[in-house]
PDB file of C-alpha atoms in Angstrom:
ATOM      1  CA  LEU A   1     -50.166  29.851   3.336  1.00 87.00           C
ATOM      2  CA  LEU A   2     -52.021  26.533   3.734  1.00 86.00           C
ATOM      3  CA  THR A   3     -50.014  25.088   0.829  1.00 88.00           C
ATOM      4  CA  TRP A   4     -46.745  26.087   2.506  1.00 89.00           C
ATOM      5  CA  LEU A   5     -47.907  24.633   5.837  1.00 90.00           C
ATOM      6  CA  GLY A   6     -49.076  21.437   4.097  1.00 88.00           C
ATOM      7  CA  LEU A   7     -45.685  20.969   2.423  1.00 89.00           C
ATOM      8  CA  LYS A   8     -43.834  21.494   5.706  1.00 90.00           C
ATOM      9  CA  LEU A   9     -46.176  19.139   7.579  1.00 90.00           C
ATOM     10  CA  CYS A  10     -45.850  16.374   4.965  1.00 87.00           C
ATOM     11  CA  ASP A  11     -42.062  16.684   4.973  1.00 88.00           C
ATOM     12  CA  ARG A  12     -41.998  16.418   8.782  1.00 89.00           C
ATOM     13  CA  ILE A  13     -44.288  13.367   8.787  1.00 89.00           C
ATOM     14  CA  VAL A  14     -42.283  11.577   6.077  1.00 86.00           C
ATOM     15  CA  ASP A  15     -38.980  12.317   7.848  1.00 84.00           C
ATOM     16  CA  LYS A  16     -40.430  11.054  11.149  1.00 83.00           C
ATOM     17  CA  MET A  17     -41.701   7.847   9.518  1.00 81.00           C
ATOM     18  CA  PHE A  18     -38.297   7.047   8.062  1.00 76.00           C
ATOM     19  CA  MET A  19     -36.537   7.853  11.335  1.00 77.00           C
ATOM     20  CA  LEU A  20     -38.652   5.122  12.966  1.00 73.00           C
ATOM     21  CA  SER A  21     -38.239   2.648  10.089  1.00 65.00           C
ATOM     22  CA  LYS A  22     -35.541  -0.011   9.852  1.00 61.00           C
ATOM     23  CA  LEU A  23     -34.760   0.524   6.176  1.00 60.00           C
ATOM     24  CA  GLU A  24     -31.164   0.777   5.035  1.00 59.00           C
ATOM     25  CA  SER A  25     -30.025   4.404   4.905  1.00 64.00           C
ATOM     26  CA  ASN A  26     -29.513   4.554   1.126  1.00 62.00           C
ATOM     27  CA  LYS A  27     -32.877   2.958   0.365  1.00 62.00           C
ATOM     28  CA  ALA A  28     -34.592   5.147   2.958  1.00 69.00           C
ATOM     29  CA  ASN A  29     -33.129   8.327   1.462  1.00 72.00           C
ATOM     30  CA  THR A  30     -34.225   7.311  -2.025  1.00 69.00           C
ATOM     31  CA  LEU A  31     -37.794   6.452  -1.000  1.00 74.00           C
ATOM     32  CA  ARG A  32     -38.079   9.540   1.195  1.00 77.00           C
ATOM     33  CA  LYS A  33     -37.186  11.857  -1.683  1.00 77.00           C
ATOM     34  CA  LEU A  34     -39.585  10.037  -4.022  1.00 76.00           C
ATOM     35  CA  ILE A  35     -42.515  10.147  -1.559  1.00 82.00           C
ATOM     36  CA  LYS A  36     -41.906  13.832  -0.871  1.00 84.00           C
ATOM     37  CA  SER A  37     -41.891  14.530  -4.595  1.00 82.00           C
ATOM     38  CA  ILE A  38     -45.262  12.776  -5.070  1.00 81.00           C
ATOM     39  CA  LEU A  39     -46.806  14.571  -2.077  1.00 87.00           C
ATOM     40  CA  HIS A  40     -45.564  17.966  -3.273  1.00 88.00           C
ATOM     41  CA  TYR A  41     -47.104  17.474  -6.731  1.00 84.00           C
ATOM     42  CA  THR A  42     -50.394  16.383  -5.118  1.00 86.00           C
ATOM     43  CA  ILE A  43     -50.537  19.373  -2.756  1.00 89.00           C
ATOM     44  CA  TYR A  44     -49.751  21.811  -5.576  1.00 88.00           C
ATOM     45  CA  PHE A  45     -52.579  20.335  -7.665  1.00 83.00           C
ATOM     46  CA  ILE A  46     -55.110  20.530  -4.825  1.00 86.00           C
ATOM     47  CA  SER A  47     -54.011  24.086  -4.020  1.00 89.00           C
ATOM     48  CA  LEU A  48     -54.472  25.192  -7.612  1.00 85.00           C
ATOM     49  CA  LEU A  49     -58.010  23.769  -7.722  1.00 82.00           C
ATOM     50  CA  THR A  50     -58.853  25.376  -4.349  1.00 85.00           C
ATOM     51  CA  ILE A  51     -57.610  28.799  -5.480  1.00 85.00           C
ATOM     52  CA  LEU A  52     -59.640  28.562  -8.682  1.00 82.00           C
ATOM     53  CA  ALA A  53     -62.743  27.638  -6.651  1.00 81.00           C
ATOM     54  CA  LYS A  54     -62.214  30.642  -4.348  1.00 82.00           C
ATOM     55  CA  PHE A  55     -62.311  32.882  -7.405  1.00 83.00           C
ATOM     56  CA  GLY A  56     -65.741  31.458  -8.257  1.00 79.00           C
ATOM     57  CA  ILE A  57     -64.592  29.349 -11.177  1.00 76.00           C
ATOM     58  CA  ASN A  58     -66.728  26.239 -11.766  1.00 76.00           C
ATOM     59  CA  LEU A  59     -64.339  23.307 -11.459  1.00 73.00           C
ATOM     60  CA  GLY A  60     -66.570  20.869 -13.388  1.00 73.00           C
ATOM     61  CA  PRO A  61     -65.773  22.243 -16.846  1.00 72.00           C
ATOM     62  CA  VAL A  62     -62.190  22.873 -15.755  1.00 66.00           C
ATOM     63  CA  LEU A  63     -61.694  19.237 -14.742  1.00 69.00           C
ATOM     64  CA  ALA A  64     -63.461  17.990 -17.861  1.00 71.00           C
ATOM     65  CA  GLY A  65     -61.333  20.250 -20.032  1.00 68.00           C
ATOM     66  CA  ALA A  66     -58.252  19.189 -18.124  1.00 67.00           C
ATOM     67  CA  GLY A  67     -59.139  15.547 -18.806  1.00 71.00           C
ATOM     68  CA  ILE A  68     -59.452  16.159 -22.544  1.00 69.00           C
ATOM     69  CA  LEU A  69     -56.326  18.302 -22.540  1.00 63.00           C
ATOM     70  CA  GLY A  70     -54.525  15.647 -20.521  1.00 67.00           C
ATOM     71  CA  LEU A  71     -55.474  13.006 -23.062  1.00 67.00           C
ATOM     72  CA  ALA A  72     -54.183  15.175 -25.900  1.00 63.00           C
ATOM     73  CA  ILE A  73     -51.007  16.000 -24.033  1.00 63.00           C
ATOM     74  CA  GLY A  74     -50.587  12.320 -23.115  1.00 65.00           C
ATOM     75  CA  PHE A  75     -50.084  11.381 -26.744  1.00 65.00           C
ATOM     76  CA  GLY A  76     -47.328  13.949 -26.998  1.00 61.00           C
ATOM     77  CA  ALA A  77     -45.864  13.209 -23.572  1.00 65.00           C
ATOM     78  CA  GLN A  78     -45.053   9.558 -23.992  1.00 74.00           C
ATOM     79  CA  SER A  79     -41.457  10.195 -22.980  1.00 77.00           C
ATOM     80  CA  PHE A  80     -42.671  11.765 -19.717  1.00 75.00           C
ATOM     81  CA  VAL A  81     -44.822   8.717 -18.930  1.00 76.00           C
ATOM     82  CA  LYS A  82     -41.912   6.460 -19.832  1.00 82.00           C
ATOM     83  CA  ASP A  83     -39.643   8.420 -17.475  1.00 82.00           C
ATOM     84  CA  VAL A  84     -42.098   8.066 -14.579  1.00 78.00           C
ATOM     85  CA  ILE A  85     -42.726   4.333 -15.104  1.00 81.00           C
ATOM     86  CA  THR A  86     -38.997   3.641 -15.476  1.00 85.00           C
ATOM     87  CA  GLY A  87     -38.355   5.622 -12.294  1.00 81.00           C
ATOM     88  CA  PHE A  88     -40.731   3.395 -10.319  1.00 78.00           C
ATOM     89  CA  PHE A  89     -39.040   0.248 -11.624  1.00 82.00           C
ATOM     90  CA  ILE A  90     -35.586   1.656 -10.799  1.00 83.00           C
ATOM     91  CA  ILE A  91     -36.740   2.157  -7.202  1.00 77.00           C
ATOM     92  CA  PHE A  92     -38.646  -1.131  -6.956  1.00 75.00           C
ATOM     93  CA  GLU A  93     -35.771  -3.231  -8.317  1.00 79.00           C
ATOM     94  CA  ARG A  94     -33.146  -1.341  -6.280  1.00 80.00           C
ATOM     95  CA  GLN A  95     -31.049  -0.680  -9.359  1.00 87.00           C
ATOM     96  CA  LEU A  96     -29.668   2.429  -7.716  1.00 86.00           C
ATOM     97  CA  GLU A  97     -30.248   4.400  -4.534  1.00 85.00           C
ATOM     98  CA  VAL A  98     -29.181   7.752  -3.122  1.00 85.00           C
ATOM     99  CA  GLY A  99     -25.496   7.595  -2.185  1.00 87.00           C
ATOM    100  CA  ASP A 100     -24.621   4.733  -4.551  1.00 89.00           C
ATOM    101  CA  VAL A 101     -21.678   5.073  -6.920  1.00 91.00           C
ATOM    102  CA  VAL A 102     -22.960   4.045 -10.339  1.00 93.00           C
ATOM    103  CA  GLU A 103     -22.119   4.082 -14.037  1.00 94.00           C
ATOM    104  CA  ILE A 104     -25.033   4.932 -16.334  1.00 94.00           C
ATOM    105  CA  ASN A 105     -25.181   3.602 -19.893  1.00 92.00           C
ATOM    106  CA  GLY A 106     -21.420   3.019 -19.785  1.00 89.00           C
ATOM    107  CA  GLN A 107     -20.825   6.790 -20.062  1.00 92.00           C
ATOM    108  CA  ILE A 108     -21.583   8.693 -16.851  1.00 93.00           C
ATOM    109  CA  LYS A 109     -20.004   7.616 -13.575  1.00 93.00           C
ATOM    110  CA  GLY A 110     -20.715   9.281 -10.249  1.00 93.00           C
ATOM    111  CA  THR A 111     -22.733   9.352  -7.025  1.00 92.00           C
ATOM    112  CA  VAL A 112     -26.543   9.246  -7.022  1.00 92.00           C
ATOM    113  CA  GLU A 113     -27.841  12.434  -5.408  1.00 90.00           C
ATOM    114  CA  GLU A 114     -31.547  12.030  -6.090  1.00 87.00           C
ATOM    115  CA  VAL A 115     -33.960   9.601  -7.729  1.00 84.00           C
ATOM    116  CA  GLY A 116     -37.116  11.526  -8.641  1.00 78.00           C
ATOM    117  CA  LEU A 117     -40.347  10.716 -10.421  1.00 73.00           C
ATOM    118  CA  ARG A 118     -38.929  11.821 -13.760  1.00 82.00           C
ATOM    119  CA  VAL A 119     -35.250  12.649 -13.329  1.00 89.00           C
ATOM    120  CA  THR A 120     -32.276  11.009 -11.633  1.00 91.00           C
ATOM    121  CA  LYS A 121     -29.371  13.240 -10.546  1.00 93.00           C
ATOM    122  CA  ILE A 122     -25.815  11.893 -10.809  1.00 94.00           C
ATOM    123  CA  ARG A 123     -22.829  13.930  -9.576  1.00 95.00           C
ATOM    124  CA  GLU A 124     -19.458  13.062 -11.063  1.00 94.00           C
ATOM    125  CA  TYR A 125     -16.212  13.080  -9.067  1.00 90.00           C
ATOM    126  CA  ASN A 126     -15.320  16.444 -10.659  1.00 93.00           C
ATOM    127  CA  GLN A 127     -18.662  17.728  -9.224  1.00 93.00           C
ATOM    128  CA  ARG A 128     -20.528  18.060 -12.522  1.00 94.00           C
ATOM    129  CA  LEU A 129     -24.204  17.285 -11.881  1.00 95.00           C
ATOM    130  CA  HIS A 130     -26.083  15.299 -14.546  1.00 95.00           C
ATOM    131  CA  TYR A 131     -29.887  15.379 -14.826  1.00 94.00           C
ATOM    132  CA  LEU A 132     -30.912  12.139 -16.523  1.00 93.00           C
ATOM    133  CA  PRO A 133     -34.525  11.452 -17.569  1.00 91.00           C
ATOM    134  CA  ASN A 134     -35.296   8.010 -16.158  1.00 90.00           C
ATOM    135  CA  GLY A 135     -36.465   6.773 -19.558  1.00 89.00           C
ATOM    136  CA  THR A 136     -32.945   7.246 -20.962  1.00 91.00           C
ATOM    137  CA  ILE A 137     -31.367   4.962 -18.347  1.00 92.00           C
ATOM    138  CA  THR A 138     -30.909   1.624 -20.093  1.00 91.00           C
ATOM    139  CA  GLN A 139     -27.882   0.216 -18.246  1.00 92.00           C
ATOM    140  CA  VAL A 140     -26.915   0.665 -14.601  1.00 92.00           C
ATOM    141  CA  THR A 141     -23.592  -0.543 -13.195  1.00 91.00           C
ATOM    142  CA  ASN A 142     -23.745  -0.284  -9.395  1.00 91.00           C
ATOM    143  CA  TYR A 143     -20.509  -0.215  -7.383  1.00 89.00           C
ATOM    144  CA  ASN A 144     -22.300  -0.445  -4.018  1.00 85.00           C
ATOM    145  CA  ARG A 145     -23.812  -3.915  -3.968  1.00 83.00           C
ATOM    146  CA  ASP A 146     -22.646  -6.475  -1.384  1.00 83.00           C
ATOM    147  CA  LYS A 147     -18.981  -6.749  -2.427  1.00 90.00           C
ATOM    148  CA  MET A 148     -16.362  -5.632  -4.937  1.00 92.00           C
ATOM    149  CA  ARG A 149     -13.196  -7.280  -6.247  1.00 93.00           C
ATOM    150  CA  ALA A 150     -10.120  -5.058  -6.314  1.00 92.00           C
ATOM    151  CA  ILE A 151      -7.965  -6.089  -9.301  1.00 94.00           C
ATOM    152  CA  VAL A 152      -4.433  -4.748  -9.739  1.00 95.00           C
ATOM    153  CA  HIS A 153      -2.183  -5.566 -12.721  1.00 95.00           C
ATOM    154  CA  ILE A 154       1.603  -5.259 -12.372  1.00 94.00           C
ATOM    155  CA  ASN A 155       3.933  -5.481 -15.368  1.00 95.00           C
ATOM    156  CA  VAL A 156       7.577  -6.519 -14.819  1.00 95.00           C
ATOM    157  CA  PRO A 157      10.388  -6.779 -17.409  1.00 94.00           C
ATOM    158  CA  TYR A 158      11.055 -10.097 -19.177  1.00 92.00           C
ATOM    159  CA  GLU A 159      14.506 -10.203 -17.569  1.00 92.00           C
ATOM    160  CA  SER A 160      13.051 -10.342 -14.049  1.00 92.00           C
ATOM    161  CA  ASN A 161      13.155 -13.472 -11.915  1.00 93.00           C
ATOM    162  CA  LEU A 162       9.470 -14.438 -12.031  1.00 93.00           C
ATOM    163  CA  ASP A 163       9.657 -16.585  -8.898  1.00 94.00           C
ATOM    164  CA  ILE A 164      10.980 -13.637  -6.899  1.00 95.00           C
ATOM    165  CA  CYS A 165       8.266 -11.402  -8.410  1.00 95.00           C
ATOM    166  CA  ASN A 166       5.618 -13.861  -7.289  1.00 94.00           C
ATOM    167  CA  GLN A 167       7.192 -14.035  -3.818  1.00 94.00           C
ATOM    168  CA  ALA A 168       7.204 -10.231  -3.533  1.00 95.00           C
ATOM    169  CA  LEU A 169       3.532 -10.014  -4.502  1.00 95.00           C
ATOM    170  CA  GLU A 170       2.623 -12.757  -2.019  1.00 95.00           C
ATOM    171  CA  GLU A 171       4.238 -10.540   0.588  1.00 95.00           C
ATOM    172  CA  VAL A 172       2.067  -7.629  -0.573  1.00 94.00           C
ATOM    173  CA  CYS A 173      -1.043  -9.782  -0.159  1.00 94.00           C
ATOM    174  CA  GLU A 174      -0.039 -10.719   3.383  1.00 94.00           C
ATOM    175  CA  LYS A 175       0.428  -7.043   4.274  1.00 92.00           C
ATOM    176  CA  MET A 176      -2.971  -6.194   2.836  1.00 93.00           C
ATOM    177  CA  LYS A 177      -4.579  -9.007   4.820  1.00 92.00           C
ATOM    178  CA  GLU A 178      -3.052  -7.794   8.094  1.00 91.00           C
ATOM    179  CA  LYS A 179      -3.790  -4.107   7.506  1.00 91.00           C
ATOM    180  CA  TYR A 180      -7.312  -4.368   6.046  1.00 91.00           C
ATOM    181  CA  GLU A 181      -8.689  -7.478   7.743  1.00 89.00           C
ATOM    182  CA  GLU A 182     -11.882  -5.648   8.837  1.00 90.00           C
ATOM    183  CA  ILE A 183     -12.951  -4.668   5.319  1.00 91.00           C
ATOM    184  CA  LEU A 184     -11.901  -7.828   3.472  1.00 93.00           C
ATOM    185  CA  ILE A 185     -14.477 -10.436   2.483  1.00 93.00           C
ATOM    186  CA  GLU A 186     -11.974 -12.716   0.746  1.00 91.00           C
ATOM    187  CA  ASP A 187      -8.219 -12.718   1.373  1.00 92.00           C
ATOM    188  CA  PRO A 188      -5.932 -11.051  -1.184  1.00 94.00           C
ATOM    189  CA  GLU A 189      -4.240 -13.492  -3.551  1.00 94.00           C
ATOM    190  CA  VAL A 190      -1.761 -13.580  -6.403  1.00 95.00           C
ATOM    191  CA  VAL A 191      -3.637 -14.843  -9.459  1.00 94.00           C
ATOM    192  CA  GLY A 192      -0.336 -15.371 -11.272  1.00 92.00           C
ATOM    193  CA  ILE A 193       0.872 -14.397 -14.742  1.00 94.00           C
ATOM    194  CA  THR A 194      -2.217 -13.153 -16.583  1.00 94.00           C
ATOM    195  CA  ASN A 195      -0.719 -11.631 -19.719  1.00 94.00           C
ATOM    196  CA  ILE A 196       2.433 -11.368 -21.836  1.00 93.00           C
ATOM    197  CA  ASP A 197       2.800  -8.350 -24.107  1.00 88.00           C
ATOM    198  CA  PRO A 198       5.532  -6.131 -25.604  1.00 88.00           C
ATOM    199  CA  ASN A 199       5.789  -4.229 -22.310  1.00 85.00           C
ATOM    200  CA  GLY A 200       6.649  -7.274 -20.206  1.00 92.00           C
ATOM    201  CA  VAL A 201       5.088  -9.980 -18.068  1.00 95.00           C
ATOM    202  CA  GLN A 202       1.860  -9.115 -16.274  1.00 95.00           C
ATOM    203  CA  PHE A 203       1.027 -10.367 -12.768  1.00 96.00           C
ATOM    204  CA  THR A 204      -2.413  -9.833 -11.220  1.00 96.00           C
ATOM    205  CA  ILE A 205      -3.363  -9.616  -7.545  1.00 96.00           C
ATOM    206  CA  THR A 206      -6.958  -9.432  -6.301  1.00 95.00           C
ATOM    207  CA  ALA A 207      -8.967  -8.998  -3.109  1.00 94.00           C
ATOM    208  CA  VAL A 208     -12.720  -9.000  -2.419  1.00 94.00           C
ATOM    209  CA  CYS A 209     -13.813  -6.253  -0.028  1.00 92.00           C
ATOM    210  CA  LYS A 210     -16.716  -4.096   1.119  1.00 91.00           C
ATOM    211  CA  PRO A 211     -17.979  -1.855  -1.713  1.00 88.00           C
ATOM    212  CA  SER A 212     -17.226   1.443   0.024  1.00 84.00           C
ATOM    213  CA  GLU A 213     -13.559   0.487   0.533  1.00 89.00           C
ATOM    214  CA  PHE A 214     -12.890  -0.715  -3.013  1.00 87.00           C
ATOM    215  CA  TRP A 215     -11.022   2.306  -4.421  1.00 90.00           C
ATOM    216  CA  GLY A 216      -8.877   2.863  -1.332  1.00 92.00           C
ATOM    217  CA  LEU A 217      -7.867  -0.795  -1.262  1.00 93.00           C
ATOM    218  CA  GLU A 218      -6.877  -0.773  -4.943  1.00 93.00           C
ATOM    219  CA  ARG A 219      -4.737   2.339  -4.447  1.00 94.00           C
ATOM    220  CA  GLU A 220      -2.953   0.798  -1.475  1.00 94.00           C
ATOM    221  CA  MET A 221      -2.363  -2.474  -3.352  1.00 95.00           C
ATOM    222  CA  ARG A 222      -0.694  -0.584  -6.213  1.00 95.00           C
ATOM    223  CA  LYS A 223       1.450   1.446  -3.820  1.00 95.00           C
ATOM    224  CA  GLN A 224       2.629  -1.568  -1.816  1.00 95.00           C
ATOM    225  CA  SER A 225       3.342  -3.528  -5.013  1.00 95.00           C
ATOM    226  CA  VAL A 226       5.710  -0.833  -6.282  1.00 95.00           C
ATOM    227  CA  ILE A 227       7.402  -0.415  -2.898  1.00 95.00           C
ATOM    228  CA  THR A 228       7.888  -4.166  -2.387  1.00 95.00           C
ATOM    229  CA  LEU A 229       9.147  -4.844  -5.910  1.00 95.00           C
ATOM    230  CA  ASN A 230      11.611  -1.964  -5.605  1.00 94.00           C
ATOM    231  CA  ARG A 231      12.916  -3.471  -2.381  1.00 93.00           C
ATOM    232  CA  TYR A 232      13.563  -6.709  -4.266  1.00 93.00           C
ATOM    233  CA  GLY A 233      15.326  -4.758  -7.023  1.00 93.00           C
ATOM    234  CA  ILE A 234      12.592  -5.402  -9.607  1.00 93.00           C
ATOM    235  CA  PRO A 235      11.458  -2.370 -11.661  1.00 93.00           C
ATOM    236  CA  ILE A 236       8.019  -1.881 -13.160  1.00 92.00           C
ATOM    237  CA  ALA A 237       8.101  -2.618 -16.910  1.00 90.00           C
ATOM    238  CA  TYR A 238       7.694   0.142 -19.497  1.00 84.00           C
ATOM    239  CA  PRO A 239       8.013   0.277 -23.335  1.00 81.00           C
TER     240      PRO A 239
END
């Protein structure tokens, strides 16, 4: 009963502390979950020792034996220690936080749901939840840091009038600037012809925006590019 009350009390205190703090929401959520995890482990350990003492068990030999056992287990639990240490560095260096969209090791891409002492939880867009030991995380690509550049490639046939194509895409950039002025950090621009391949001539348009708006902006840029080019009578190239 005291253990249950202790857990509830600690959770309430931690939540209250972070409500009064001025930390960013993502960072606050990450640290709150981590602190709760540490407190829960500590309370469970104290509760176990207290219960053993109530049953008249001498804790001296138990703690001494636990120390020796811990040393033996430590040699075989190097991966666990590595996971915990890596987890602290992930938090300290702000590599990822709860709510961030990240790509881990170039393989798993999704939203961070929890950063724990040993395991980080990543949920993919299709809702699969990955449990990753922190020690296995060697590369983190974070899509929620300061700004993102939306990059859209448009291929047009070789027979197209390239000047008119460029004019049409300039018009797309102007529309994007008017419609999404609040989320843009740098104005959209036509980079120009960025590639020539068997499928046609490739134009590229870009815009720097707030991280959370990146995917929506890219989708809209593609849509408006197709609509505008069609209005000018220019099809999208295909093999």
